[in-house]
mmCIF file of C-alpha atoms in Angstrom:
data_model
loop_
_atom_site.group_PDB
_atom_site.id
_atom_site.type_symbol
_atom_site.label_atom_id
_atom_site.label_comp_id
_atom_site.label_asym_id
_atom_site.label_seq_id
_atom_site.Cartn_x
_atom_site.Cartn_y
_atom_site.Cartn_z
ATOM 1 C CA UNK A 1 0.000 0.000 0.000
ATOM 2 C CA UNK A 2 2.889 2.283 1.172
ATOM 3 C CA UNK A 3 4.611 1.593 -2.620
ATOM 4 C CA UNK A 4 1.377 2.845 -4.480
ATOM 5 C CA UNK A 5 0.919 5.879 -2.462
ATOM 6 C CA UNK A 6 4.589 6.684 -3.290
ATOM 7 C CA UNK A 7 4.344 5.802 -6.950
ATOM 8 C CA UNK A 8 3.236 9.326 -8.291
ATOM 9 C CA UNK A 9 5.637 11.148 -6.221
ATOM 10 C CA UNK A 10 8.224 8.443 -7.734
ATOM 11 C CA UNK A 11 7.397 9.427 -11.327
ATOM 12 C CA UNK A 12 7.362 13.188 -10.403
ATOM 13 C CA UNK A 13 11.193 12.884 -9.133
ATOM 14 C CA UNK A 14 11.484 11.039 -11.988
ATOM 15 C CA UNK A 15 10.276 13.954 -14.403
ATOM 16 C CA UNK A 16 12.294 16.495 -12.599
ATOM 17 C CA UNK A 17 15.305 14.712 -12.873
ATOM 18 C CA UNK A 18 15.255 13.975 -16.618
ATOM 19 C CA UNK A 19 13.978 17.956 -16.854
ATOM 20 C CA UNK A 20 17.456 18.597 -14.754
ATOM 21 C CA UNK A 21 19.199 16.496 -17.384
ATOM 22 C CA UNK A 22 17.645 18.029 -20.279
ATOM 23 C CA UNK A 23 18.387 21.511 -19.155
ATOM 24 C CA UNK A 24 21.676 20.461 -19.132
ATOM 25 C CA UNK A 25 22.177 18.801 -22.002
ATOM 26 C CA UNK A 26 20.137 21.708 -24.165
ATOM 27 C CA UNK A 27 23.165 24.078 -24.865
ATOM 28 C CA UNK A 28 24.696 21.024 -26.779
ATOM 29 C CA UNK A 29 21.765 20.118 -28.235
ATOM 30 C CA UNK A 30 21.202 23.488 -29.348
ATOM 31 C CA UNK A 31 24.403 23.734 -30.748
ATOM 32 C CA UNK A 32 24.390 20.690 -32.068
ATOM 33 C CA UNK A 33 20.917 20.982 -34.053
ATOM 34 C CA UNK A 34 21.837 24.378 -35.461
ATOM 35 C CA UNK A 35 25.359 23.856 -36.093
ATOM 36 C CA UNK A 36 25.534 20.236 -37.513
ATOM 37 C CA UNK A 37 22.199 18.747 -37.746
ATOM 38 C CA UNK A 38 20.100 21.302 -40.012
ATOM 39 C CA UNK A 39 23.653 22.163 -42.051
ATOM 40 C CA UNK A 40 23.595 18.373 -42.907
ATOM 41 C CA UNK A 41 20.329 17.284 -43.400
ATOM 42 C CA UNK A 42 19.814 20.929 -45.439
ATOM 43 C CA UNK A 43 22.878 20.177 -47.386
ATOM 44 C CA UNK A 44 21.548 16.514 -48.241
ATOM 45 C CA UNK A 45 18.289 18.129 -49.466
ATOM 46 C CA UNK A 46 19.959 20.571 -52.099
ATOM 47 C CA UNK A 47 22.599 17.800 -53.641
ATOM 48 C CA UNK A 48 18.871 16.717 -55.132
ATOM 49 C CA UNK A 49 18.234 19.824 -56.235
ATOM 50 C CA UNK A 50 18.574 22.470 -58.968
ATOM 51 C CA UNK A 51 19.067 25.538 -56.883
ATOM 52 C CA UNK A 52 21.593 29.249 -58.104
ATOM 53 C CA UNK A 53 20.194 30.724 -54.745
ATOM 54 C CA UNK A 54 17.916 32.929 -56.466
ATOM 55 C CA UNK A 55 15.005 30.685 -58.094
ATOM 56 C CA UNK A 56 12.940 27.943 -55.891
ATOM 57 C CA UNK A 57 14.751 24.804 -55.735
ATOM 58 C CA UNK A 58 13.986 22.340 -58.195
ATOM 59 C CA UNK A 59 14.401 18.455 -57.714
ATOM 60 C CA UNK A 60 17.111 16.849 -60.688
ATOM 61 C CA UNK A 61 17.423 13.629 -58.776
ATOM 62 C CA UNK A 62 20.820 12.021 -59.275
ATOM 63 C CA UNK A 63 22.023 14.719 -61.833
ATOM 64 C CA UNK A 64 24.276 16.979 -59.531
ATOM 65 C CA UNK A 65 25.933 13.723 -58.227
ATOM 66 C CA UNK A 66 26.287 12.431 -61.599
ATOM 67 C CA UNK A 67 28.041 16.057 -62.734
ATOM 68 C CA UNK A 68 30.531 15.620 -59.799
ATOM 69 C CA UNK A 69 31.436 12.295 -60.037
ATOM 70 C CA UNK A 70 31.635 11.395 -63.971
ATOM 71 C CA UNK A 71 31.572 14.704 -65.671
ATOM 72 C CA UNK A 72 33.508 17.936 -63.781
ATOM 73 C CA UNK A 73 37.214 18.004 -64.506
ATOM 74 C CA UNK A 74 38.477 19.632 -61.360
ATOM 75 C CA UNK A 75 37.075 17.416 -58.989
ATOM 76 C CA UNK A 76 40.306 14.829 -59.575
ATOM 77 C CA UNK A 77 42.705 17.278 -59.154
ATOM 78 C CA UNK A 78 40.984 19.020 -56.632
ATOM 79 C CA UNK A 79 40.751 15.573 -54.735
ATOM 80 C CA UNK A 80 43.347 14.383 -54.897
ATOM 81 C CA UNK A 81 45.597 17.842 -54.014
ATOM 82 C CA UNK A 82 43.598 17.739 -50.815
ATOM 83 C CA UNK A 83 44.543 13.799 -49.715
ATOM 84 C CA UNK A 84 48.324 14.825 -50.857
ATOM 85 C CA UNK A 85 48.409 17.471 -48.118
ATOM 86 C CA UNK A 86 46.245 15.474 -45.451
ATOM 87 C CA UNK A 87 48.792 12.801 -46.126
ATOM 88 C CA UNK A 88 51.940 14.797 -46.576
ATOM 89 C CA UNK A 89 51.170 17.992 -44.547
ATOM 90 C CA UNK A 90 49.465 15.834 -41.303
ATOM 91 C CA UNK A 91 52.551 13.891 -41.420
ATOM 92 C CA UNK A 92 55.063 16.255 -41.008
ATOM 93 C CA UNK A 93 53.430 17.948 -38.751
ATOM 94 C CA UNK A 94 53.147 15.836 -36.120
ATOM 95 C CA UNK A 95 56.869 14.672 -36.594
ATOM 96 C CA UNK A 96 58.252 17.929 -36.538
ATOM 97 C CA UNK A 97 55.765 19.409 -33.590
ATOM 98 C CA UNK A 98 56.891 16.388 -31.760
ATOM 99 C CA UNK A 99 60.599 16.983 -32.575
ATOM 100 C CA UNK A 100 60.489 20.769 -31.463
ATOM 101 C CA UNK A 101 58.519 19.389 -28.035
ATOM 102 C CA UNK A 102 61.470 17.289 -27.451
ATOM 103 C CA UNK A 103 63.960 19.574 -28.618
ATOM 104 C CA UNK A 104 62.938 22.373 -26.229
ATOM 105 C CA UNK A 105 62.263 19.612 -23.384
ATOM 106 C CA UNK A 106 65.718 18.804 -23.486
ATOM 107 C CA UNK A 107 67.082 22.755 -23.751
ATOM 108 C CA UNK A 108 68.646 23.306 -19.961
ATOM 109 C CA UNK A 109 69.103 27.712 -20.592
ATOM 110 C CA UNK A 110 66.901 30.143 -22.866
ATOM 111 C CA UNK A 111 63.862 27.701 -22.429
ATOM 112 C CA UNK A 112 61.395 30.732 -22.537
ATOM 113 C CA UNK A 113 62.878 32.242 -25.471
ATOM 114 C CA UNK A 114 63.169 29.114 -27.924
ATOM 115 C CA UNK A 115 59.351 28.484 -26.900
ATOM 116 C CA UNK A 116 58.256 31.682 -27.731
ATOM 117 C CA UNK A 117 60.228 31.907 -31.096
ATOM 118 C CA UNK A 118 58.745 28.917 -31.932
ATOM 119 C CA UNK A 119 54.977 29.404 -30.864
ATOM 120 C CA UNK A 120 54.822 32.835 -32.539
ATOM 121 C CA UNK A 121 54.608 32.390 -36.297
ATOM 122 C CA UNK A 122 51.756 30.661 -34.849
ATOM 123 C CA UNK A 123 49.463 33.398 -33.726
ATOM 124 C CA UNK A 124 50.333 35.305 -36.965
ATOM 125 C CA UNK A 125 46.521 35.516 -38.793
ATOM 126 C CA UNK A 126 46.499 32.814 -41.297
ATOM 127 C CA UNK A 127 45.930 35.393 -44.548
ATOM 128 C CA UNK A 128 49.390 37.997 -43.093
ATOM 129 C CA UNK A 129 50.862 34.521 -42.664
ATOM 130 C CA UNK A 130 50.609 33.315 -46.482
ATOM 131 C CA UNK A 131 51.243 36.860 -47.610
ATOM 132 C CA UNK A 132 54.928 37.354 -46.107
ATOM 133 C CA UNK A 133 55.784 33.547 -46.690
ATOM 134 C CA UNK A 134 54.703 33.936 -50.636
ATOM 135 C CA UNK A 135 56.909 37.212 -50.472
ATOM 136 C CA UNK A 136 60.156 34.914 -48.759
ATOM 137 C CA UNK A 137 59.729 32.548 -50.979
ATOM 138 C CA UNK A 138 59.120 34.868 -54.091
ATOM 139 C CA UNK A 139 61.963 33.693 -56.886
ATOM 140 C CA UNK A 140 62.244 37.101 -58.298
ATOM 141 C CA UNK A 141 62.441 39.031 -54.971
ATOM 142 C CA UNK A 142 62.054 37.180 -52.295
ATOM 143 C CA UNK A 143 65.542 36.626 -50.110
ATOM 144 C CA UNK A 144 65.275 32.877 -49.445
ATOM 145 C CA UNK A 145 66.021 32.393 -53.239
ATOM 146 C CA UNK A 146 68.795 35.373 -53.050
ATOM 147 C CA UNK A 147 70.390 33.241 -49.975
ATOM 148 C CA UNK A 148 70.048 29.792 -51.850
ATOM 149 C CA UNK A 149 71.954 31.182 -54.780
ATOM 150 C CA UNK A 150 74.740 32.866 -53.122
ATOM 151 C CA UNK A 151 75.637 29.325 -51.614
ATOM 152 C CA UNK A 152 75.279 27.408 -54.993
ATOM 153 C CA UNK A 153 71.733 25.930 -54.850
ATOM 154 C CA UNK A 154 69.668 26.178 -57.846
ATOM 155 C CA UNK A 155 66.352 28.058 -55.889
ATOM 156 C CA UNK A 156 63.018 26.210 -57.100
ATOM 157 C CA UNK A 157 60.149 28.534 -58.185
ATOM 158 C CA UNK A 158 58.390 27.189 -55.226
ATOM 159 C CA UNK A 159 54.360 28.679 -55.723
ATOM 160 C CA UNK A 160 54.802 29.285 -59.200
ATOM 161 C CA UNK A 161 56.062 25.653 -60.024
ATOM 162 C CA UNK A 162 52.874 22.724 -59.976
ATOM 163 C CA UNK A 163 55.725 20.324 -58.322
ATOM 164 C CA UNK A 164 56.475 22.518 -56.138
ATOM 165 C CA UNK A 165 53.081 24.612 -54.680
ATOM 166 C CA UNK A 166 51.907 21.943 -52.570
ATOM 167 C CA UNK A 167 55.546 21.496 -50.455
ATOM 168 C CA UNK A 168 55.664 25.256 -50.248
ATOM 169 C CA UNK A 169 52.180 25.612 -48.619
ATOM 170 C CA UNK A 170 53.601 22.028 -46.262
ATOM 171 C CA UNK A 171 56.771 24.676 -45.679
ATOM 172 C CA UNK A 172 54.111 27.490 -44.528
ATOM 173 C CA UNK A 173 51.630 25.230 -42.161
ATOM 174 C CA UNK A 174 55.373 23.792 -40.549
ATOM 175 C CA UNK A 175 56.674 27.256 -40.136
ATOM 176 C CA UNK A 176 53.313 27.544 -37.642
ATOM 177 C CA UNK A 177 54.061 24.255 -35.854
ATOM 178 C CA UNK A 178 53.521 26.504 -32.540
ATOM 179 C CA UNK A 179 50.400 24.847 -31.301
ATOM 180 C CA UNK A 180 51.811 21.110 -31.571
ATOM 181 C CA UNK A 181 54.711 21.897 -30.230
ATOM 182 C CA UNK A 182 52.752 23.432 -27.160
ATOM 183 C CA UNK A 183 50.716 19.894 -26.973
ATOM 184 C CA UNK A 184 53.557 17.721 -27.372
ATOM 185 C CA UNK A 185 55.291 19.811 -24.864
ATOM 186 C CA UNK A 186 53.030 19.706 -22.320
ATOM 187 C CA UNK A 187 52.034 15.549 -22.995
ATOM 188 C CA UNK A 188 56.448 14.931 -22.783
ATOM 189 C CA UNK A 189 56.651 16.882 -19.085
ATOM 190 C CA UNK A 190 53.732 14.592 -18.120
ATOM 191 C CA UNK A 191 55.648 11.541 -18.287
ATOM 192 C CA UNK A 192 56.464 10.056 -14.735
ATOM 193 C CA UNK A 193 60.252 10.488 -14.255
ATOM 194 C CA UNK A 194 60.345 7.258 -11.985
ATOM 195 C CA UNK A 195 60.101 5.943 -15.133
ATOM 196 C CA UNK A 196 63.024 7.131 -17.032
ATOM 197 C CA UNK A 197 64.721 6.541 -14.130
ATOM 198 C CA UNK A 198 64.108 2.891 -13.915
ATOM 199 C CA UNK A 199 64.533 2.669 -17.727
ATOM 200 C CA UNK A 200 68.409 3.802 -16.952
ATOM 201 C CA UNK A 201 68.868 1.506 -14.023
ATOM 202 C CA UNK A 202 68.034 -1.127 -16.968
ATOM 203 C CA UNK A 203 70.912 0.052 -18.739
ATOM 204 C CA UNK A 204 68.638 1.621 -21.559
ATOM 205 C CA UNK A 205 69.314 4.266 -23.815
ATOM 206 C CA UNK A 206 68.265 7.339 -25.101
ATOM 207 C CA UNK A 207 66.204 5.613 -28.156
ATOM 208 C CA UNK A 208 64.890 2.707 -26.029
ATOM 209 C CA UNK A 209 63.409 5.611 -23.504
ATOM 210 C CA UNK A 210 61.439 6.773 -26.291
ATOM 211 C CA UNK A 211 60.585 3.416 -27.671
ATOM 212 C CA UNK A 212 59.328 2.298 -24.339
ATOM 213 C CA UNK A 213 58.654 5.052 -21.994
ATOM 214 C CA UNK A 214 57.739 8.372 -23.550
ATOM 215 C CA UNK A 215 55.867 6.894 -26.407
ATOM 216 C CA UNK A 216 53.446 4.765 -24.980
ATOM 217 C CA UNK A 217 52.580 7.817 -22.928
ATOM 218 C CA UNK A 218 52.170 10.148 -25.379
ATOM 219 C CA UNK A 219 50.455 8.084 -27.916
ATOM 220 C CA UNK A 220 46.858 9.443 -26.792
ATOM 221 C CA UNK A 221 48.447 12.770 -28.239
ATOM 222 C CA UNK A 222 49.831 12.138 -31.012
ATOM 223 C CA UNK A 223 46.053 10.225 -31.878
ATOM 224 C CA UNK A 224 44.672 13.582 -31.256
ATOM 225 C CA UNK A 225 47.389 15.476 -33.417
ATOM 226 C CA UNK A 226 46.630 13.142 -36.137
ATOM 227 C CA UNK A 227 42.896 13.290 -36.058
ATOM 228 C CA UNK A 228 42.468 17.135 -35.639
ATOM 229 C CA UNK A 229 44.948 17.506 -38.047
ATOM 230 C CA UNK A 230 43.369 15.493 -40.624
ATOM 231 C CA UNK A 231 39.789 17.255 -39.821
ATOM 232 C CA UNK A 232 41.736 20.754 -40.694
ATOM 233 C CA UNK A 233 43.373 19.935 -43.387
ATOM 234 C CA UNK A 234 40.131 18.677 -45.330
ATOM 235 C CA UNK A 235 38.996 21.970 -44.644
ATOM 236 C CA UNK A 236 42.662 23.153 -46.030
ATOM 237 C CA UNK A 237 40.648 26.705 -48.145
ATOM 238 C CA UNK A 238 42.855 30.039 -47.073
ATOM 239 C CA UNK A 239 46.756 29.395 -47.237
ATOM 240 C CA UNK A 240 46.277 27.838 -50.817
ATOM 241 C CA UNK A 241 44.085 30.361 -52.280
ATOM 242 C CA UNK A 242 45.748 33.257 -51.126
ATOM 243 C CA UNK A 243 49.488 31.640 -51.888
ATOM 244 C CA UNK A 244 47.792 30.710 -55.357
ATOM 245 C CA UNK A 245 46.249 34.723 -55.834
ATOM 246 C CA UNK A 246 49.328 36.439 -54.662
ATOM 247 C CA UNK A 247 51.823 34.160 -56.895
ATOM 248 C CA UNK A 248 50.182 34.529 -59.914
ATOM 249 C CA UNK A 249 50.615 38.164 -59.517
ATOM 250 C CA UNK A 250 46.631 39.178 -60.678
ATOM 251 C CA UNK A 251 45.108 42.387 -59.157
ATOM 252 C CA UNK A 252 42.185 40.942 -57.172
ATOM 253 C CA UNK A 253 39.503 44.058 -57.671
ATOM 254 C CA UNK A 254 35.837 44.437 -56.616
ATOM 255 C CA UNK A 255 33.614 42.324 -59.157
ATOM 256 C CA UNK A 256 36.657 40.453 -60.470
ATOM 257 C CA UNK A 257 36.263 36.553 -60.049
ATOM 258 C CA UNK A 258 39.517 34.462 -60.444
ATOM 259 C CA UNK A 259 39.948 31.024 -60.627
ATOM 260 C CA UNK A 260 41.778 29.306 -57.471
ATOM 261 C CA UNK A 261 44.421 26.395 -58.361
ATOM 262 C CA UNK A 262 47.442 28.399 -59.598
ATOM 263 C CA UNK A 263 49.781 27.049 -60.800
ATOM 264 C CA UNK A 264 48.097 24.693 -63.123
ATOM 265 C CA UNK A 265 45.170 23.373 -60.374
ATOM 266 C CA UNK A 266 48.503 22.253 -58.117
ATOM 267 C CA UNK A 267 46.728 24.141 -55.494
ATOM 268 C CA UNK A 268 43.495 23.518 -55.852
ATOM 269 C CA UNK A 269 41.548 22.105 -52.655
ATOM 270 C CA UNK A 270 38.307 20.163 -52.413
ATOM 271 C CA UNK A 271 36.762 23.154 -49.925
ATOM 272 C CA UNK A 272 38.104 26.038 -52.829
ATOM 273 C CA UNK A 273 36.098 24.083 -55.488
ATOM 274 C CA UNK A 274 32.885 23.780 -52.937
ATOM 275 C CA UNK A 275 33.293 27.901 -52.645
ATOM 276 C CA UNK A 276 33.681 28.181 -56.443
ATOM 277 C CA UNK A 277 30.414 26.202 -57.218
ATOM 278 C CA UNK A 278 28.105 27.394 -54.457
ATOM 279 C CA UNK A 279 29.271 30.845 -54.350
ATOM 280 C CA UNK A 280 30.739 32.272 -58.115
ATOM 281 C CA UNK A 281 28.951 29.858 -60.473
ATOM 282 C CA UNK A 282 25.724 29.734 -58.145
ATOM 283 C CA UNK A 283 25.513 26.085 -58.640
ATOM 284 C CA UNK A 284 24.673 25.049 -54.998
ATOM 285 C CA UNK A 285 23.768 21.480 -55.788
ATOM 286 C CA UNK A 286 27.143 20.339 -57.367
ATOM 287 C CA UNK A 287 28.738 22.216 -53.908
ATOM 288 C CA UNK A 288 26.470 20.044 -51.636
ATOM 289 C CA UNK A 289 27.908 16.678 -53.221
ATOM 290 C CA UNK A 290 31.393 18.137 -53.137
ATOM 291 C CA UNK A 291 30.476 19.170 -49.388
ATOM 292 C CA UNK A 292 29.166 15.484 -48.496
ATOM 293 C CA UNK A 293 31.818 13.399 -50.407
ATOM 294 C CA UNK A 294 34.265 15.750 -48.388
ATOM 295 C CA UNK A 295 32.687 14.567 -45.560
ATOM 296 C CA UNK A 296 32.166 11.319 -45.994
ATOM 297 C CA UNK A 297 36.264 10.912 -46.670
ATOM 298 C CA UNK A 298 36.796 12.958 -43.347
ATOM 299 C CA UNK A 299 34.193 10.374 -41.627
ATOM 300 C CA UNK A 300 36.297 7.625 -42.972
ATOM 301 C CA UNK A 301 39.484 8.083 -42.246
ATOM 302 C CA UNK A 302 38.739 9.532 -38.753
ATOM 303 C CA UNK A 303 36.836 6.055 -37.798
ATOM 304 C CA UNK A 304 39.937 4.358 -39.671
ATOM 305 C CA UNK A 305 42.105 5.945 -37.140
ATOM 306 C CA UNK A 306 40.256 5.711 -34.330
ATOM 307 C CA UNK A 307 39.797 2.069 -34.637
ATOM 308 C CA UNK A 308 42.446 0.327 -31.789
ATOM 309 C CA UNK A 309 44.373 -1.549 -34.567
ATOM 310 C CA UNK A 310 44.133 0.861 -37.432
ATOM 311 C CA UNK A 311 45.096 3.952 -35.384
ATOM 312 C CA UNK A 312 47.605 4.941 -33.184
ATOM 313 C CA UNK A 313 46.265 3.257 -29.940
ATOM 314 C CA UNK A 314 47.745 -0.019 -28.666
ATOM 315 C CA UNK A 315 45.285 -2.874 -27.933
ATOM 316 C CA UNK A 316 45.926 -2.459 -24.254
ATOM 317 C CA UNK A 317 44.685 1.166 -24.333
#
């Protein structure tokens, strides 16, 4: 008798508790509705559709997927210049913002200064950034070539050559290796010293400490590293277009529409070709497949890596 006469006041504490938990959960569902779930579903809706943002959407069917797939020319090259620098530029990365870590780890004097020379170029804005690194590396002008030549090195034509574009823009994203650096940093002076010190008590040396102590620590960040770094580089849109404007020397003007890619489409990113369609040739369609292909890669390889024996984790993690 006692447990019916409870049983509404049960199922009241019941609704005020999942209220409690809704109203806390609602900022990130909020966010989450209006920042990924209505994008996505809205952006699945037009790749059906005939739609230059000025006329009611039309329904084509399979005709905008068709276009990108089978029929527009940039989409290879555009492809396949973005999975070069996911790759290439991910890669390096992580190496060399794990290399600077330990580098400046190791430094015993002038700790604060080599940390702040490095995490600088950094906060630069991404657009000043590209500008003064296209003027550096500028083989009419620019003093890096100047400095090659005087010691007897043939200077490359770095963003006006199609071989070498892509490595110059890998150059610029190393040259702001700041914010790695600062992660690997941090994950290297969070390794237990007992341990290291039991390592050398075991007669080990400087490469089996690594091997054995400070990467299975640090493996968690260098997962992240990878996996952030691959989510930004799909997104890879301002370095290359701006390297690509400034190199090929055109006066950008109001009205004026140029083509991104220079040199010959070596530049040319999946996310440039997604602004191109949706926002100079008003084809929003085609720009929703290109934006949910690019996706569904991203999607991919992020569950590749994430997967225990695919990624970077170790089975015991």
């Amino acid at each position: 008798m006692a447990t019916l006469t409870n049983a509404p006041a049960l199922r009241r504490k019941a609704r005020r508790e999942r209220l409690r938990t809704l109203g806390f959960l609602s900022p990130w569902l909020v966010g989450f509705t209006v920042f990924f779930g209505y994008p996505l579903i809205a952006t699945v809706y037009f790749s059906f559709m005939h739609y230059n943002q000025i006329e009611a959407p039309t329904f084509v069917g399979l005709r905008n997927w068709r276009y990108v797939l089978e029929q527009m020319p940039l989409f290879g090259p555009a492809l396949w210049n973005t999975l070069w620098l996911v790759v290439v530029m991910v890669a390096l990365r992580v190496v060399f913002g794990l290399g600077i870590g330990l580098l400046v780890t190791r430094i015993k004097s002038g700790v604060g200064f080599f940390r702040t020379a490095f995490y600088l170029p950094y906060l630069a804005p991404p657009v000043a950034a590209t500008v003064a690194f296209v003027f550096l590396l500028n083989p009419g002008t620019g003093p890096v070539n100047d400095i090659l030549g005087n010691i007897g090195i043939h200077a490359p034509n770095w963003f006006n050559d199609p071989a070498w574009a892509k490595p110059s823009l890998v150059l610029l994203s190393l040259w702001g290796i700041g914010d790695l650096m600062v992660i690997f940093m941090a994950a290297l002076l969070d390794v237990p010293k007992e341990q290291y010190e039991a390592a050398e008590l075991d007669g080990a040396g400087a490469f089996h400490k690594f091997r054995y102590v400070t990467w299975p620590s640090i493996t968690p960040i260098v997962m992240f590293a990878v996996v952030t770094g691959v989510v930004q580089t799909m997104q890879y849109y301002t370095q290359a277009l701006v390297a690509g404007k400034l190199a090929s020397g055109v006066s950008i003007g109001p009205g004026l529409v140029i083509q991104p890619g220079y040199p010959d489409h070596s530049t040319l990113t999946v996310p440039q070709l997604v602004y191109s369609l949706g926002f100079q040739n008003f084809n929003t369609g085609a720009a929703c497949v290109l934006s949910l292909v690019l996706f569904a890669i991203a999607m991919a390889v992020t569950t590749l890596l994430m997967r225990k024996r695919a990624g970077l984790l170790s089975a015991e993690d």
